[in-house]
C-alpha positions as a printed NumPy array, in Angstrom:
array([[  0.   ,   0.   ,   0.   ],
       [  1.217,   3.505,  -0.817],
       [  0.843,   6.712,   1.108],
       [  0.94 ,  10.058,  -0.666],
       [  2.384,  13.176,   0.966],
       [  3.1  ,  16.717,  -0.225],
       [  6.455,  16.67 ,  -1.966],
       [  9.497,  18.214,  -0.334],
       [ 12.774,  18.934,  -2.143],
       [ 14.615,  16.278,  -0.153],
       [ 12.237,  13.584,  -1.378],
       [ 13.51 ,  13.91 ,  -4.945],
       [ 17.013,  12.909,  -3.849],
       [ 15.624,   9.786,  -2.154],
       [ 14.161,   8.355,  -5.36 ],
       [ 16.38 ,   5.949,  -7.283],
       [ 14.866,   6.666, -10.688],
       [ 14.151,   3.78 , -13.022],
       [ 16.685,   3.241, -15.804],
       [ 14.26 ,   4.559, -18.441],
       [ 14.425,   7.973, -16.77 ],
       [ 18.214,   8.236, -16.461],
       [ 18.317,  11.061, -19.022],
       [ 16.012,  13.078, -16.749],
       [ 18.217,  12.78 , -13.66 ],
       [ 20.224,  15.96 , -14.387],
       [ 16.886,  17.808, -14.299],
       [ 16.407,  16.728, -10.675],
       [ 19.837,  18.104,  -9.762],
       [ 19.186,  21.51 , -11.332],
       [ 18.111,  23.956,  -8.595],
       [ 16.009,  26.028, -11.03 ],
       [ 14.206,  22.936, -12.295],
       [ 13.531,  21.715,  -8.765],
       [ 12.246,  25.166,  -7.796],
       [  9.752,  25.142, -10.679],
       [  8.69 ,  21.597,  -9.729],
       [  7.962,  22.867,  -6.221],
       [  5.854,  25.863,  -7.361],
       [  2.929,  23.677,  -8.385],
       [  1.07 ,  20.792,  -6.854],
       [  3.318,  17.778,  -6.222],
       [  3.12 ,  14.559,  -4.239],
       [  5.584,  11.906,  -3.175],
       [  4.508,   8.252,  -3.156],
       [  5.789,   6.333,  -0.143],
       [  5.866,   2.673,   0.755],
       [  6.86 ,   2.681,   4.382],
       [ 10.054,   4.73 ,   4.637],
       [ 10.875,   4.441,   0.909],
       [  9.924,   7.156,  -1.578],
       [  9.047,   5.173,  -4.722],
       [  8.086,   8.138,  -6.868],
       [  7.019,  11.727,  -7.163],
       [  4.778,  13.585,  -9.578],
       [  3.299,  16.999,  -9.978],
       [  2.159,  19.81 , -12.227],
       [  4.255,  22.887, -12.993],
       [  1.924,  25.848, -13.624],
       [  2.398,  27.618, -16.94 ],
       [ -0.544,  30.02 , -16.867],
       [ -4.104,  29.894, -15.586],
       [ -5.633,  26.445, -16.097],
       [ -2.488,  25.176, -17.885],
       [  0.453,  23.215, -16.605],
       [  3.095,  20.641, -17.42 ],
       [  2.826,  17.293, -15.68 ],
       [  5.973,  15.469, -14.593],
       [  6.814,  12.225, -12.78 ],
       [  9.93 ,  10.484, -11.503],
       [  9.404,   6.807, -10.679],
       [ 11.663,   4.171,  -9.164],
       [ 11.833,   0.564, -10.357],
       [  9.757,  -0.345,  -7.282],
       [  6.937,   1.942,  -8.469],
       [  5.977,  -0.576, -11.165],
       [  4.173,  -2.853,  -8.742],
       [  2.179,   0.148,  -7.477],
       [  1.12 ,   1.658, -10.812],
       [ -2.588,   1.026, -10.228],
       [ -2.51 ,   3.064,  -6.999],
       [ -0.344,   5.752,  -8.618],
       [ -2.643,   5.974, -11.654],
       [ -5.715,   6.293,  -9.428],
       [ -4.113,   9.156,  -7.498],
       [ -3.064,  10.923, -10.705],
       [ -6.59 ,  10.633, -12.111],
       [ -8.02 ,  11.958,  -8.842],
       [ -5.662,  14.956,  -8.88 ],
       [ -6.148,  15.823, -12.541]])
């Protein structure tokens, strides 16, 4: 079972991103990128003390935004719960 909490900057560093997202890892290390990720709505997905993923929406202008997600390999077994939360949020 997953728990979802408001994302904090430190949570991003705790996620060991899946190999398919390796090209996006520099984005997580960029302070400007992280700051824009934190300006919108964002959640971390936790299984116990492990952050298995994070996702959010970066606002562009009123009623418009860019969705993003960083998922660990462990997130795969929780995709139904993650998808339900994303659908609820959007």
